């Protein structure tokens, strides 16, 4: 369990995700709190030794990442076969 502190309030969740303008807490994949529209994250702290979780990729983002990897591998094979960069 992670603990977030902000303005004399405490929020707890199994996962605490920080995005570009939000902090969202999840338990068992379900959102249990959200703080949105944040422009200054310096007022938000986790307990010592804890770090924010990374946002999970959407299906579309996963597909884009896989396509980019495949494209890179294909280009490497073409270069290896032709010797042309």
Coordinates of C-alpha atoms in Angstrom, one line a residue:
X1 CA 0.0 0.0 0.0
X2 CA 1.3 3.4 -1.0
X3 CA 0.6 6.7 0.8
X4 CA 0.3 10.1 -0.8
X5 CA 0.4 13.3 1.2
X6 CA -1.1 16.6 0.1
X7 CA -2.4 19.6 2.0
X8 CA -2.7 17.8 5.4
X9 CA -4.6 15.0 3.7
X10 CA -3.5 11.4 3.2
X11 CA -4.5 9.1 0.3
X12 CA -3.8 5.4 0.2
X13 CA -3.8 3.0 -2.7
X14 CA -2.0 -0.1 -4.0
X15 CA -0.9 1.9 -7.1
X16 CA -0.5 5.6 -7.3
X17 CA 0.0 6.8 -10.9
X18 CA 1.3 10.2 -11.9
X19 CA 0.5 11.5 -15.3
X20 CA 1.3 14.9 -16.9
X21 CA -1.4 16.7 -14.9
X22 CA -3.0 14.1 -12.5
X23 CA -2.4 11.7 -9.7
X24 CA -4.7 8.7 -9.6
X25 CA -4.9 5.9 -7.0
X26 CA -6.0 2.3 -7.8
X27 CA -6.8 -0.7 -5.7
X28 CA -7.2 -4.0 -7.7
X29 CA -7.3 -1.9 -10.9
X30 CA -10.2 0.2 -9.7
X31 CA -9.8 4.0 -9.3
X32 CA -10.1 4.9 -5.6
X33 CA -9.1 8.6 -5.8
X34 CA -8.0 11.1 -8.4
X35 CA -6.5 14.6 -8.3
X36 CA -6.7 16.2 -11.7
X37 CA -5.6 19.5 -13.2
X38 CA -2.3 19.6 -11.3
X39 CA 0.3 22.1 -12.5
X40 CA 2.7 21.9 -9.6
X41 CA 3.6 18.5 -8.2
X42 CA 5.9 19.8 -5.6
X43 CA 3.2 19.8 -3.0
X44 CA 2.5 16.1 -3.4
X45 CA 4.7 13.5 -1.6
X46 CA 4.8 9.8 -1.2
X47 CA 6.1 8.0 1.9
X48 CA 9.8 7.6 2.0
X49 CA 11.1 5.0 -0.4
X50 CA 7.9 4.9 -2.4
X51 CA 7.7 6.0 -6.1
X52 CA 4.9 6.8 -8.4
X53 CA 3.7 4.1 -10.7
X54 CA 3.8 4.6 -14.4
X55 CA 0.5 4.9 -16.3
X56 CA -0.5 1.7 -18.1
X57 CA -0.5 1.9 -21.9
X58 CA -3.8 1.7 -23.8
X59 CA -4.3 -1.0 -26.4
X60 CA -3.7 1.6 -29.1
X61 CA -0.4 2.7 -27.5
X62 CA 0.7 -0.9 -27.1
X63 CA 0.0 -1.5 -30.8
X64 CA 1.9 1.6 -31.8
X65 CA 4.9 0.5 -29.7
X66 CA 4.8 -3.0 -31.2
X67 CA 4.6 -1.6 -34.7
X68 CA 7.6 0.7 -34.1
X69 CA 9.6 -2.2 -32.8
X70 CA 8.7 -4.3 -35.8
X71 CA 9.6 -1.5 -38.1
X72 CA 13.0 -1.1 -36.5
X73 CA 13.7 -4.8 -36.7
X74 CA 12.6 -4.9 -40.4
X75 CA 15.0 -1.9 -41.2
X76 CA 17.9 -3.7 -39.4
X77 CA 17.3 -6.8 -41.5
X78 CA 17.1 -4.8 -44.7
X79 CA 20.4 -3.0 -43.8
X80 CA 22.0 -6.3 -43.0
X81 CA 20.9 -7.9 -46.2
X82 CA 21.7 -5.0 -48.5
X83 CA 24.5 -3.2 -46.6
X84 CA 22.7 0.1 -47.5
X85 CA 21.9 2.5 -44.7

